[in-house]
Amino acid sequence: MKKAFITGITGQDGSYLAELLLDEGYQVYGLTRRTSTQNFARIQNIIHNPNLELISGDLIDQHSLSFALKEIQPDEVYNLAAQSFVQASWEQPILTGEFTAIGVARVLEAVRFSAPKAKFYQASSSEMFGKVREVPQNEDTPFYPRSPYGVAKVYGHWITVNYRESYDMFAVSGILFNHESPKRGLEFVTRKITNAVARIKLGKQEYIELGNLDAKRDWGYAKDYVKAMHLMLQQDSAEDFVIATGETHSVQDFLELACKAADLGDWQQYYKHNPKYDRPAEVDVLIGDASKAKKMLNWQPSVNFEELVKLMVEADIKIEEKTVH
Ligand code: NAP
Ligand code: G4F
């Protein structure tokens, strides 16, 4: 039985990846940090699976990582944990650097000394392309990050490359473009919109306040993207891959389609601009070229933009129908 260790298992991607690996017959170990209230909502459906074990630890605590890996001796390590919200990275740049940048080095050190045979996956991000140097972005496109989060991810990316080259480790980065789902955190724009649209539909809310409607993103479905992570660690050689749909749409497109999916009529009657959500530096447009992943991993997205918006709106309407407030 193969063993996988996942940091960030309570997050969107970690929870889907754990489901996938359990289905594939893995023993899965998930790192969780201690909180005063348990935060297992996204892994509720798998928490009693006998092949899942939760391990207490934190990206800021080297010993917890080294000890866990020494005990488990995993075949595969997926480092998905991070302070992942771009907006918050301006409010907490130091913490973002600790978790999202140096945290990667801590996990790599733990692999190097405690489980050197393990294959390592780093959750790199299209946010590293920031003020884009070419269109579309591929594995060779230079980085120009536009937020403390983006800067931290560039460190995480290059330290992964460096450990691969310095210590001959099987260490890869997946440069994933935005990917969404009904499990997406409510602070991210897609889920913020689909949740608001569901609440408006049910008469619980009147309008949604947003920042920049013109920003464009290459949005895919998270379940497709965790498959790519797994595929990257099944290869014979360690290589980095861009994972994206190859389509880009604006925040306004997302809002319009979400209102349409809920039969709400003209989207403009539900929208207000709030400058609080504008960013100090914006990433205007992202669009990825995933042809390397298509060719070498035989990976391609199964859900398109319209389907993604619809499935998220429908899921949020169901959730809001069951919720009192
Ligand atoms: P997410 O939902 O925000 O999940 C982040 C996870 O990291 C949570 O499980 C969180 O635990 C954990 N975490 C945060 N700080 C930690 C710490 N100090 N020690 C241990 N665990 C910690 O993020 P996601 O959307 O699943 O994304 C997964 C990874 O991919 C992240 O690294 C993100 O930056 C990257 N990424 C995401 C996208 C995307 O579009 N989703 C695109 C490119 C890259 P708690 O539950 O305790 O908070
Ligand atoms: O949904 P967002 O917060 O995602 P963002 O900044 O693109 O980051 C996400 O994708 C990255 C991959 O490129 C990941 F690495 C990262 O961890 C995260 O998952 O914002 C998307 C766009 C931005 O341009 C933002 O300015 O939406 C715009 N926006 C407009 N109004 C808003 C809002 N974003 C949020 N969160 N909230 C708003 O009210």
mmCIF file of C-alpha atoms and ligand atoms in Angstrom:
data_model
loop_
_atom_site.group_PDB
_atom_site.id
_atom_site.type_symbol
_atom_site.label_atom_id
_atom_site.label_comp_id
_atom_site.label_asym_id
_atom_site.label_seq_id
_atom_site.Cartn_x
_atom_site.Cartn_y
_atom_site.Cartn_z
ATOM 1 C CA MET A 1 0.000 0.000 0.000
ATOM 2 C CA LYS A 2 1.455 3.369 -1.043
ATOM 3 C CA LYS A 3 1.680 6.058 1.634
ATOM 4 C CA ALA A 4 1.066 9.763 0.995
ATOM 5 C CA PHE A 5 1.578 12.707 3.342
ATOM 6 C CA ILE A 6 -0.473 15.839 2.634
ATOM 7 C CA THR A 7 0.013 19.247 4.237
ATOM 8 C CA GLY A 8 -3.102 21.413 3.902
ATOM 9 C CA ILE A 9 -5.517 18.467 3.981
ATOM 10 C CA THR A 10 -8.264 20.634 5.510
ATOM 11 C CA GLY A 11 -8.118 23.014 2.517
ATOM 12 C CA GLN A 12 -9.945 22.819 -0.811
ATOM 13 C CA ASP A 13 -7.215 20.956 -2.696
ATOM 14 C CA GLY A 14 -5.994 18.827 0.204
ATOM 15 C CA SER A 15 -9.476 17.442 0.815
ATOM 16 C CA TYR A 16 -10.017 16.539 -2.860
ATOM 17 C CA LEU A 17 -6.527 15.077 -3.160
ATOM 18 C CA ALA A 18 -7.062 12.938 -0.046
ATOM 19 C CA GLU A 19 -10.310 11.597 -1.540
ATOM 20 C CA LEU A 20 -8.526 10.780 -4.795
ATOM 21 C CA LEU A 21 -5.614 9.002 -3.089
ATOM 22 C CA LEU A 22 -7.914 6.991 -0.804
ATOM 23 C CA ASP A 23 -9.824 5.888 -3.914
ATOM 24 C CA GLU A 24 -6.489 4.893 -5.473
ATOM 25 C CA GLY A 25 -5.764 2.636 -2.477
ATOM 26 C CA TYR A 26 -3.268 4.847 -0.626
ATOM 27 C CA GLN A 27 -2.768 5.135 3.105
ATOM 28 C CA VAL A 28 -3.147 8.896 3.571
ATOM 29 C CA TYR A 29 -1.625 10.995 6.354
ATOM 30 C CA GLY A 30 -2.826 14.570 6.668
ATOM 31 C CA LEU A 31 -1.101 17.312 8.623
ATOM 32 C CA THR A 32 -3.522 19.457 10.641
ATOM 33 C CA ARG A 33 -2.762 22.344 12.959
ATOM 34 C CA ARG A 34 -4.314 22.615 16.374
ATOM 35 C CA THR A 35 -7.227 25.031 16.518
ATOM 36 C CA SER A 36 -9.618 25.769 19.383
ATOM 37 C CA THR A 37 -12.500 24.643 17.179
ATOM 38 C CA GLN A 38 -12.015 21.701 14.825
ATOM 39 C CA ASN A 39 -11.830 22.685 11.201
ATOM 40 C CA PHE A 40 -12.651 19.407 9.444
ATOM 41 C CA ALA A 41 -15.707 20.466 7.401
ATOM 42 C CA ARG A 42 -14.057 19.675 4.048
ATOM 43 C CA ILE A 43 -12.892 16.199 5.127
ATOM 44 C CA GLN A 44 -16.100 15.169 6.937
ATOM 45 C CA ASN A 45 -16.843 12.531 4.275
ATOM 46 C CA ILE A 46 -13.487 10.749 4.706
ATOM 47 C CA ILE A 47 -12.610 11.367 8.327
ATOM 48 C CA HIS A 48 -13.710 7.895 9.457
ATOM 49 C CA ASN A 49 -11.916 6.126 6.623
ATOM 50 C CA PRO A 50 -9.511 3.647 8.282
ATOM 51 C CA ASN A 51 -6.862 4.525 5.685
ATOM 52 C CA LEU A 52 -6.780 8.184 6.717
ATOM 53 C CA GLU A 53 -4.762 9.399 9.676
ATOM 54 C CA LEU A 54 -4.483 13.000 10.841
ATOM 55 C CA ILE A 55 -1.153 14.128 12.255
ATOM 56 C CA SER A 56 -0.774 17.232 14.362
ATOM 57 C CA GLY A 57 1.816 19.770 13.146
ATOM 58 C CA ASP A 58 2.465 23.129 11.565
ATOM 59 C CA LEU A 59 4.542 24.513 8.692
ATOM 60 C CA ILE A 60 6.164 26.843 11.196
ATOM 61 C CA ASP A 61 7.285 23.977 13.440
ATOM 62 C CA GLN A 62 10.212 22.123 11.874
ATOM 63 C CA HIS A 63 10.224 19.338 14.444
ATOM 64 C CA SER A 64 6.567 18.431 13.821
ATOM 65 C CA LEU A 65 7.314 17.978 10.097
ATOM 66 C CA SER A 66 10.546 16.022 10.563
ATOM 67 C CA PHE A 67 9.027 13.778 13.218
ATOM 68 C CA ALA A 68 5.919 13.029 11.133
ATOM 69 C CA LEU A 69 7.955 12.106 8.054
ATOM 70 C CA LYS A 70 10.405 9.978 10.052
ATOM 71 C CA GLU A 71 7.510 7.977 11.519
ATOM 72 C CA ILE A 72 5.467 7.642 8.327
ATOM 73 C CA GLN A 73 8.183 7.141 5.667
ATOM 74 C CA PRO A 74 5.743 8.205 2.909
ATOM 75 C CA ASP A 75 6.241 7.439 -0.775
ATOM 76 C CA GLU A 76 4.780 10.811 -1.742
ATOM 77 C CA VAL A 77 4.649 14.206 0.010
ATOM 78 C CA TYR A 78 2.219 16.880 -1.217
ATOM 79 C CA ASN A 79 2.932 20.336 0.227
ATOM 80 C CA LEU A 80 -0.388 22.136 -0.222
ATOM 81 C CA ALA A 81 -0.435 24.115 3.026
ATOM 82 C CA ALA A 82 -0.004 27.868 2.710
ATOM 83 C CA GLN A 83 -1.463 31.234 3.593
ATOM 84 C CA SER A 84 -3.234 31.114 0.239
ATOM 85 C CA PHE A 85 -5.335 34.297 0.137
ATOM 86 C CA VAL A 86 -3.614 36.974 -1.952
ATOM 87 C CA GLN A 87 -5.469 39.937 -0.373
ATOM 88 C CA ALA A 88 -4.466 38.833 3.157
ATOM 89 C CA SER A 89 -0.821 38.734 2.116
ATOM 90 C CA TRP A 90 -0.666 42.561 2.148
ATOM 91 C CA GLU A 91 -2.099 42.580 5.678
ATOM 92 C CA GLN A 92 0.192 39.780 6.899
ATOM 93 C CA PRO A 93 3.263 39.737 4.649
ATOM 94 C CA ILE A 94 5.593 38.331 7.312
ATOM 95 C CA LEU A 95 3.302 35.447 8.223
ATOM 96 C CA THR A 96 2.713 34.772 4.513
ATOM 97 C CA GLY A 97 6.487 34.567 4.031
ATOM 98 C CA GLU A 98 6.835 32.214 7.017
ATOM 99 C CA PHE A 99 4.158 29.786 5.830
ATOM 100 C CA THR A 100 4.094 30.125 2.060
ATOM 101 C CA ALA A 101 7.844 30.606 1.451
ATOM 102 C CA ILE A 102 9.973 29.318 4.345
ATOM 103 C CA GLY A 103 7.364 26.637 5.101
ATOM 104 C CA VAL A 104 8.340 24.989 1.803
ATOM 105 C CA ALA A 105 11.998 24.877 2.836
ATOM 106 C CA ARG A 106 10.987 23.320 6.151
ATOM 107 C CA VAL A 107 9.035 20.546 4.442
ATOM 108 C CA LEU A 108 11.901 19.972 1.995
ATOM 109 C CA GLU A 109 14.387 19.767 4.886
ATOM 110 C CA ALA A 110 12.106 17.274 6.617
ATOM 111 C CA VAL A 111 11.981 15.167 3.436
ATOM 112 C CA ARG A 112 15.754 15.414 2.932
ATOM 113 C CA PHE A 113 16.678 14.257 6.420
ATOM 114 C CA SER A 114 13.711 12.079 7.461
ATOM 115 C CA ALA A 115 12.279 10.522 4.262
ATOM 116 C CA PRO A 116 14.799 11.098 1.453
ATOM 117 C CA LYS A 117 13.218 8.565 -0.912
ATOM 118 C CA ALA A 118 9.837 10.320 -0.907
ATOM 119 C CA LYS A 119 8.672 12.133 -4.035
ATOM 120 C CA PHE A 120 7.780 15.773 -3.267
ATOM 121 C CA TYR A 121 5.088 18.009 -4.796
ATOM 122 C CA GLN A 122 5.051 21.793 -4.273
ATOM 123 C CA ALA A 123 1.863 23.809 -4.851
ATOM 124 C CA SER A 124 3.225 26.593 -7.024
ATOM 125 C CA SER A 125 0.904 29.214 -8.461
ATOM 126 C CA SER A 126 0.092 31.209 -11.580
ATOM 127 C CA GLU A 127 0.188 34.202 -9.219
ATOM 128 C CA MET A 128 3.990 33.997 -9.724
ATOM 129 C CA PHE A 129 3.484 35.285 -13.303
ATOM 130 C CA GLY A 130 1.764 38.419 -11.905
ATOM 131 C CA LYS A 131 2.444 41.239 -14.354
ATOM 132 C CA VAL A 132 2.720 38.775 -17.168
ATOM 133 C CA ARG A 133 5.783 38.735 -19.402
ATOM 134 C CA GLU A 134 4.122 36.716 -22.168
ATOM 135 C CA VAL A 135 0.707 35.408 -23.190
ATOM 136 C CA PRO A 136 -0.164 32.585 -22.573
ATOM 137 C CA GLN A 137 2.095 31.588 -19.677
ATOM 138 C CA ASN A 138 4.012 28.310 -19.790
ATOM 139 C CA GLU A 139 6.761 26.588 -17.754
ATOM 140 C CA ASP A 140 9.438 28.902 -19.228
ATOM 141 C CA THR A 141 7.625 32.213 -18.739
ATOM 142 C CA PRO A 142 9.587 34.517 -16.377
ATOM 143 C CA PHE A 143 7.974 35.387 -13.049
ATOM 144 C CA TYR A 144 6.900 38.909 -11.991
ATOM 145 C CA PRO A 145 4.900 38.496 -8.769
ATOM 146 C CA ARG A 146 2.554 41.319 -7.724
ATOM 147 C CA SER A 147 1.777 40.485 -4.084
ATOM 148 C CA PRO A 148 3.615 39.272 -0.970
ATOM 149 C CA TYR A 149 1.858 35.957 -1.645
ATOM 150 C CA GLY A 150 3.221 35.808 -5.189
ATOM 151 C CA VAL A 151 6.712 36.662 -3.972
ATOM 152 C CA ALA A 152 6.505 33.921 -1.324
ATOM 153 C CA LYS A 153 5.370 31.392 -3.943
ATOM 154 C CA VAL A 154 8.342 32.288 -6.149
ATOM 155 C CA TYR A 155 10.638 31.404 -3.234
ATOM 156 C CA GLY A 156 8.755 28.117 -2.718
ATOM 157 C CA HIS A 157 9.067 27.349 -6.414
ATOM 158 C CA TRP A 158 12.789 28.023 -6.690
ATOM 159 C CA ILE A 159 13.717 26.291 -3.433
ATOM 160 C CA THR A 160 11.981 23.197 -4.823
ATOM 161 C CA VAL A 161 13.985 23.427 -8.052
ATOM 162 C CA ASN A 162 17.124 24.029 -6.004
ATOM 163 C CA TYR A 163 16.619 20.943 -3.789
ATOM 164 C CA ARG A 164 16.004 18.856 -6.896
ATOM 165 C CA GLU A 165 19.258 20.076 -8.428
ATOM 166 C CA SER A 166 21.321 20.144 -5.213
ATOM 167 C CA TYR A 167 20.326 16.842 -3.626
ATOM 168 C CA ASP A 168 18.972 14.848 -6.563
ATOM 169 C CA MET A 169 15.572 14.738 -4.903
ATOM 170 C CA PHE A 170 12.378 13.913 -6.809
ATOM 171 C CA ALA A 171 10.889 17.357 -6.180
ATOM 172 C CA VAL A 172 8.396 18.970 -8.574
ATOM 173 C CA SER A 173 6.282 22.111 -8.753
ATOM 174 C CA GLY A 174 2.827 22.228 -10.251
ATOM 175 C CA ILE A 175 2.217 25.774 -11.467
ATOM 176 C CA LEU A 176 -1.532 25.707 -11.087
ATOM 177 C CA PHE A 177 -3.829 28.409 -12.376
ATOM 178 C CA ASN A 178 -6.942 29.318 -10.357
ATOM 179 C CA HIS A 179 -9.142 26.340 -9.588
ATOM 180 C CA GLU A 180 -12.441 26.453 -7.819
ATOM 181 C CA SER A 181 -15.223 24.261 -6.449
ATOM 182 C CA PRO A 182 -18.052 24.250 -3.934
ATOM 183 C CA LYS A 183 -15.313 23.678 -1.335
ATOM 184 C CA ARG A 184 -13.532 26.930 -2.214
ATOM 185 C CA GLY A 185 -13.106 29.358 0.712
ATOM 186 C CA LEU A 186 -15.804 32.052 0.863
ATOM 187 C CA GLU A 187 -13.223 34.852 0.664
ATOM 188 C CA PHE A 188 -12.156 33.990 -2.913
ATOM 189 C CA VAL A 189 -14.076 35.858 -5.595
ATOM 190 C CA THR A 190 -15.731 32.873 -7.300
ATOM 191 C CA ARG A 191 -17.211 31.368 -4.150
ATOM 192 C CA LYS A 192 -18.010 34.829 -2.765
ATOM 193 C CA ILE A 193 -20.102 35.393 -5.908
ATOM 194 C CA THR A 194 -21.831 32.004 -6.001
ATOM 195 C CA ASN A 195 -22.638 32.178 -2.282
ATOM 196 C CA ALA A 196 -24.040 35.718 -2.657
ATOM 197 C CA VAL A 197 -26.044 34.764 -5.741
ATOM 198 C CA ALA A 198 -27.564 31.815 -3.855
ATOM 199 C CA ARG A 199 -28.450 34.083 -0.913
ATOM 200 C CA ILE A 200 -29.948 36.725 -3.223
ATOM 201 C CA LYS A 201 -31.995 34.031 -4.939
ATOM 202 C CA LEU A 202 -33.378 32.904 -1.569
ATOM 203 C CA GLY A 203 -34.099 36.465 -0.385
ATOM 204 C CA LYS A 204 -31.383 36.462 2.304
ATOM 205 C CA GLN A 205 -29.187 39.163 0.774
ATOM 206 C CA GLU A 206 -29.804 42.116 -1.553
ATOM 207 C CA TYR A 207 -26.514 42.711 -3.333
ATOM 208 C CA ILE A 208 -22.808 41.803 -3.493
ATOM 209 C CA GLU A 209 -19.878 44.164 -2.932
ATOM 210 C CA LEU A 210 -16.826 43.471 -5.071
ATOM 211 C CA GLY A 211 -13.551 45.058 -6.122
ATOM 212 C CA ASN A 212 -12.060 44.962 -9.625
ATOM 213 C CA LEU A 213 -14.505 43.359 -12.084
ATOM 214 C CA ASP A 214 -12.042 43.622 -14.999
ATOM 215 C CA ALA A 215 -9.426 41.190 -13.645
ATOM 216 C CA LYS A 216 -9.225 38.064 -15.793
ATOM 217 C CA ARG A 217 -8.366 34.582 -14.630
ATOM 218 C CA ASP A 218 -7.955 31.112 -16.128
ATOM 219 C CA TRP A 219 -10.454 29.273 -13.911
ATOM 220 C CA GLY A 220 -10.692 25.463 -13.749
ATOM 221 C CA TYR A 221 -12.285 22.841 -11.514
ATOM 222 C CA ALA A 222 -10.290 21.797 -8.430
ATOM 223 C CA LYS A 223 -11.076 18.077 -8.786
ATOM 224 C CA ASP A 224 -9.402 18.061 -12.209
ATOM 225 C CA TYR A 225 -6.349 19.855 -10.817
ATOM 226 C CA VAL A 226 -5.621 17.444 -7.949
ATOM 227 C CA LYS A 227 -5.494 14.639 -10.550
ATOM 228 C CA ALA A 228 -2.643 16.517 -12.214
ATOM 229 C CA MET A 229 -0.743 16.748 -8.906
ATOM 230 C CA HIS A 230 -0.941 12.971 -8.505
ATOM 231 C CA LEU A 231 0.105 12.357 -12.124
ATOM 232 C CA MET A 232 3.217 14.534 -11.686
ATOM 233 C CA LEU A 233 4.484 12.224 -8.943
ATOM 234 C CA GLN A 234 3.859 9.090 -11.052
ATOM 235 C CA GLN A 235 6.431 10.159 -13.686
ATOM 236 C CA ASP A 236 9.938 8.704 -13.958
ATOM 237 C CA SER A 237 11.610 12.112 -14.000
ATOM 238 C CA ALA A 238 10.912 15.156 -11.831
ATOM 239 C CA GLU A 239 9.576 18.022 -13.946
ATOM 240 C CA ASP A 240 7.481 21.125 -13.395
ATOM 241 C CA PHE A 241 4.133 21.559 -15.145
ATOM 242 C CA VAL A 242 1.655 24.357 -15.840
ATOM 243 C CA ILE A 243 -1.926 23.256 -15.184
ATOM 244 C CA ALA A 244 -4.618 25.461 -16.731
ATOM 245 C CA THR A 245 -7.661 25.452 -19.024
ATOM 246 C CA GLY A 246 -6.227 27.824 -21.648
ATOM 247 C CA GLU A 247 -9.283 30.120 -21.393
ATOM 248 C CA THR A 248 -9.542 33.426 -19.559
ATOM 249 C CA HIS A 249 -12.625 35.221 -18.246
ATOM 250 C CA SER A 250 -13.229 38.378 -16.219
ATOM 251 C CA VAL A 251 -14.708 38.609 -12.743
ATOM 252 C CA GLN A 252 -17.646 40.353 -14.428
ATOM 253 C CA ASP A 253 -18.128 37.343 -16.764
ATOM 254 C CA PHE A 254 -18.242 35.112 -13.684
ATOM 255 C CA LEU A 255 -20.817 37.349 -11.959
ATOM 256 C CA GLU A 256 -22.991 37.600 -15.082
ATOM 257 C CA LEU A 257 -23.006 33.832 -15.618
ATOM 258 C CA ALA A 258 -23.684 33.137 -11.936
ATOM 259 C CA CYS A 259 -26.728 35.459 -11.991
ATOM 260 C CA LYS A 260 -27.875 33.748 -15.183
ATOM 261 C CA ALA A 261 -27.452 30.273 -13.655
ATOM 262 C CA ALA A 262 -29.754 31.341 -10.801
ATOM 263 C CA ASP A 263 -32.283 33.052 -13.152
ATOM 264 C CA LEU A 264 -31.759 36.382 -11.410
ATOM 265 C CA GLY A 265 -32.002 38.626 -14.473
ATOM 266 C CA ASP A 266 -29.718 41.643 -14.981
ATOM 267 C CA TRP A 267 -26.580 41.219 -12.808
ATOM 268 C CA GLN A 268 -26.032 44.987 -12.500
ATOM 269 C CA GLN A 269 -28.931 45.404 -10.086
ATOM 270 C CA TYR A 270 -27.139 43.176 -7.528
ATOM 271 C CA TYR A 271 -23.625 44.616 -7.743
ATOM 272 C CA LYS A 272 -21.917 47.409 -5.807
ATOM 273 C CA HIS A 273 -18.269 48.392 -6.054
ATOM 274 C CA ASN A 274 -16.412 48.554 -2.735
ATOM 275 C CA PRO A 275 -12.853 49.920 -2.996
ATOM 276 C CA LYS A 276 -11.961 47.883 0.109
ATOM 277 C CA TYR A 277 -11.649 44.886 -2.234
ATOM 278 C CA ASP A 278 -9.342 46.630 -4.731
ATOM 279 C CA ARG A 279 -5.740 45.449 -4.404
ATOM 280 C CA PRO A 280 -2.611 47.600 -3.977
ATOM 281 C CA ALA A 281 -1.172 45.872 -7.060
ATOM 282 C CA GLU A 282 -3.362 43.799 -9.367
ATOM 283 C CA VAL A 283 -2.723 40.799 -11.577
ATOM 284 C CA ASP A 284 -4.744 41.917 -14.583
ATOM 285 C CA VAL A 285 -4.898 38.805 -16.743
ATOM 286 C CA LEU A 286 -3.769 35.205 -16.460
ATOM 287 C CA ILE A 287 -4.059 32.516 -19.110
ATOM 288 C CA GLY A 288 -2.106 29.286 -19.034
ATOM 289 C CA ASP A 289 -0.645 27.016 -21.673
ATOM 290 C CA ALA A 290 -0.907 23.459 -20.335
ATOM 291 C CA SER A 291 0.297 21.733 -23.513
ATOM 292 C CA LYS A 292 3.247 20.100 -21.709
ATOM 293 C CA ALA A 293 0.835 18.500 -19.194
ATOM 294 C CA LYS A 294 -1.470 17.397 -22.012
ATOM 295 C CA LYS A 295 1.428 15.772 -23.845
ATOM 296 C CA MET A 296 3.399 14.225 -20.983
ATOM 297 C CA LEU A 297 0.731 13.580 -18.330
ATOM 298 C CA ASN A 298 -2.181 13.029 -20.695
ATOM 299 C CA TRP A 299 -4.011 15.561 -18.499
ATOM 300 C CA GLN A 300 -6.798 17.843 -19.576
ATOM 301 C CA PRO A 301 -9.633 19.641 -17.819
ATOM 302 C CA SER A 302 -13.049 17.963 -17.796
ATOM 303 C CA VAL A 303 -15.155 20.951 -16.677
ATOM 304 C CA ASN A 304 -15.389 24.195 -18.676
ATOM 305 C CA PHE A 305 -16.008 27.719 -17.367
ATOM 306 C CA GLU A 306 -19.801 27.699 -17.851
ATOM 307 C CA GLU A 307 -20.105 24.265 -16.196
ATOM 308 C CA LEU A 308 -17.922 25.390 -13.289
ATOM 309 C CA VAL A 309 -20.037 28.480 -12.581
ATOM 310 C CA LYS A 310 -23.241 26.440 -12.802
ATOM 311 C CA LEU A 311 -22.092 23.642 -10.518
ATOM 312 C CA MET A 312 -20.899 26.153 -7.907
ATOM 313 C CA VAL A 313 -24.157 28.158 -8.000
ATOM 314 C CA GLU A 314 -26.256 24.986 -7.723
ATOM 315 C CA ALA A 315 -24.180 23.704 -4.803
ATOM 316 C CA ASP A 316 -24.473 27.039 -2.965
ATOM 317 C CA ILE A 317 -28.237 27.194 -3.475
ATOM 318 C CA LYS A 318 -28.500 23.727 -1.879
ATOM 319 C CA ILE A 319 -26.317 24.789 1.065
ATOM 320 C CA GLU A 320 -28.218 28.052 1.595
ATOM 321 C CA GLU A 321 -31.592 26.271 1.449
ATOM 322 C CA LYS A 322 -30.500 24.241 4.486
ATOM 323 C CA THR A 323 -29.004 27.220 6.370
ATOM 324 C CA VAL A 324 -31.210 29.431 8.543
ATOM 325 C CA HIS A 325 -29.336 32.797 8.358
HETATM 326 P P1 NAP B 1 -6.750 26.594 1.105
HETATM 327 O O1 NAP B 1 -8.133 26.070 0.882
HETATM 328 O O2 NAP B 1 -6.580 27.970 1.635
HETATM 329 O O3 NAP B 1 -6.013 25.567 2.087
HETATM 330 C C1 NAP B 1 -4.809 25.899 2.720
HETATM 331 C C2 NAP B 1 -4.443 24.788 3.682
HETATM 332 O O4 NAP B 1 -3.196 25.115 4.301
HETATM 333 C C3 NAP B 1 -5.439 24.567 4.817
HETATM 334 O O5 NAP B 1 -5.550 23.195 5.070
HETATM 335 C C4 NAP B 1 -4.749 25.258 5.986
HETATM 336 O O6 NAP B 1 -5.108 24.739 7.255
HETATM 337 C C5 NAP B 1 -3.299 24.891 5.692
HETATM 338 N N1 NAP B 1 -2.343 25.727 6.391
HETATM 339 C C6 NAP B 1 -2.223 27.078 6.342
HETATM 340 N N2 NAP B 1 -1.198 27.481 7.097
HETATM 341 C C7 NAP B 1 -0.656 26.368 7.663
HETATM 342 C C8 NAP B 1 0.407 26.138 8.576
HETATM 343 N N3 NAP B 1 1.144 27.129 9.067
HETATM 344 N N4 NAP B 1 0.695 24.860 8.934
HETATM 345 C C9 NAP B 1 -0.057 23.836 8.465
HETATM 346 N N5 NAP B 1 -1.098 23.997 7.622
HETATM 347 C C10 NAP B 1 -1.402 25.251 7.223
HETATM 348 O O7 NAP B 1 -5.897 26.503 -0.243
HETATM 349 P P2 NAP B 1 -6.181 25.637 -1.582
HETATM 350 O O8 NAP B 1 -7.022 26.457 -2.494
HETATM 351 O O9 NAP B 1 -6.591 24.275 -1.211
HETATM 352 O O10 NAP B 1 -4.726 25.635 -2.226
HETATM 353 C C11 NAP B 1 -3.777 24.609 -1.909
HETATM 354 C C12 NAP B 1 -2.384 25.101 -2.242
HETATM 355 O O11 NAP B 1 -2.293 25.404 -3.627
HETATM 356 C C13 NAP B 1 -1.958 26.369 -1.524
HETATM 357 O O12 NAP B 1 -0.571 26.281 -1.285
HETATM 358 C C14 NAP B 1 -2.229 27.472 -2.521
HETATM 359 O O13 NAP B 1 -1.414 28.584 -2.272
HETATM 360 C C15 NAP B 1 -1.885 26.752 -3.807
HETATM 361 N N6 NAP B 1 -2.570 27.199 -5.017
HETATM 362 C C16 NAP B 1 -3.931 27.277 -5.042
HETATM 363 C C17 NAP B 1 -4.572 27.643 -6.209
HETATM 364 C C18 NAP B 1 -6.080 27.719 -6.288
HETATM 365 O O14 NAP B 1 -6.581 28.309 -7.253
HETATM 366 N N7 NAP B 1 -6.814 27.108 -5.357
HETATM 367 C C19 NAP B 1 -3.822 27.916 -7.370
HETATM 368 C C20 NAP B 1 -2.436 27.793 -7.296
HETATM 369 C C21 NAP B 1 -1.819 27.424 -6.129
HETATM 370 P P3 NAP B 1 -6.360 25.329 8.099
HETATM 371 O O15 NAP B 1 -7.573 24.628 7.563
HETATM 372 O O16 NAP B 1 -6.003 24.965 9.485
HETATM 373 O O17 NAP B 1 -6.403 26.805 7.835
HETATM 374 O O1 G4F B 2 -10.416 34.858 -6.072
HETATM 375 P P1 G4F B 2 -9.209 35.679 -5.811
HETATM 376 O O2 G4F B 2 -9.020 36.164 -4.428
HETATM 377 O O3 G4F B 2 -7.986 34.812 -6.347
HETATM 378 P P2 G4F B 2 -6.493 35.182 -6.780
HETATM 379 O O4 G4F B 2 -6.048 36.462 -6.199
HETATM 380 O O5 G4F B 2 -6.432 35.054 -8.264
HETATM 381 O O6 G4F B 2 -5.668 34.006 -6.083
HETATM 382 C C1 G4F B 2 -6.088 32.656 -6.172
HETATM 383 O O7 G4F B 2 -5.505 32.075 -7.303
HETATM 384 C C2 G4F B 2 -4.071 31.978 -7.275
HETATM 385 C C3 G4F B 2 -3.651 31.336 -8.588
HETATM 386 O O8 G4F B 2 -3.447 32.338 -9.549
HETATM 387 C C4 G4F B 2 -3.680 31.136 -6.089
HETATM 388 F F1 G4F B 2 -2.327 30.982 -6.066
HETATM 389 C C5 G4F B 2 -4.149 31.793 -4.815
HETATM 390 O O9 G4F B 2 -3.821 30.961 -3.701
HETATM 391 C C6 G4F B 2 -5.668 31.945 -4.886
HETATM 392 O O10 G4F B 2 -6.233 30.655 -4.869
HETATM 393 O O11 G4F B 2 -9.221 36.968 -6.764
HETATM 394 C C7 G4F B 2 -9.376 36.857 -8.168
HETATM 395 C C8 G4F B 2 -9.566 38.242 -8.788
HETATM 396 C C9 G4F B 2 -8.518 39.279 -8.339
HETATM 397 O O12 G4F B 2 -8.065 39.970 -9.470
HETATM 398 C C10 G4F B 2 -9.279 40.230 -7.433
HETATM 399 O O13 G4F B 2 -8.799 41.570 -7.469
HETATM 400 O O14 G4F B 2 -10.815 38.752 -8.351
HETATM 401 C C11 G4F B 2 -10.656 40.118 -8.034
HETATM 402 N N1 G4F B 2 -11.726 40.519 -7.115
HETATM 403 C C12 G4F B 2 -12.650 41.493 -7.354
HETATM 404 N N2 G4F B 2 -13.448 41.634 -6.302
HETATM 405 C C13 G4F B 2 -11.939 40.020 -5.880
HETATM 406 C C14 G4F B 2 -13.036 40.734 -5.369
HETATM 407 N N3 G4F B 2 -11.319 39.056 -5.197
HETATM 408 C C15 G4F B 2 -11.791 38.743 -3.955
HETATM 409 N N4 G4F B 2 -11.195 37.745 -3.264
HETATM 410 N N5 G4F B 2 -12.856 39.425 -3.401
HETATM 411 C C16 G4F B 2 -13.499 40.425 -4.064
HETATM 412 O O15 G4F B 2 -14.446 41.003 -3.549
#
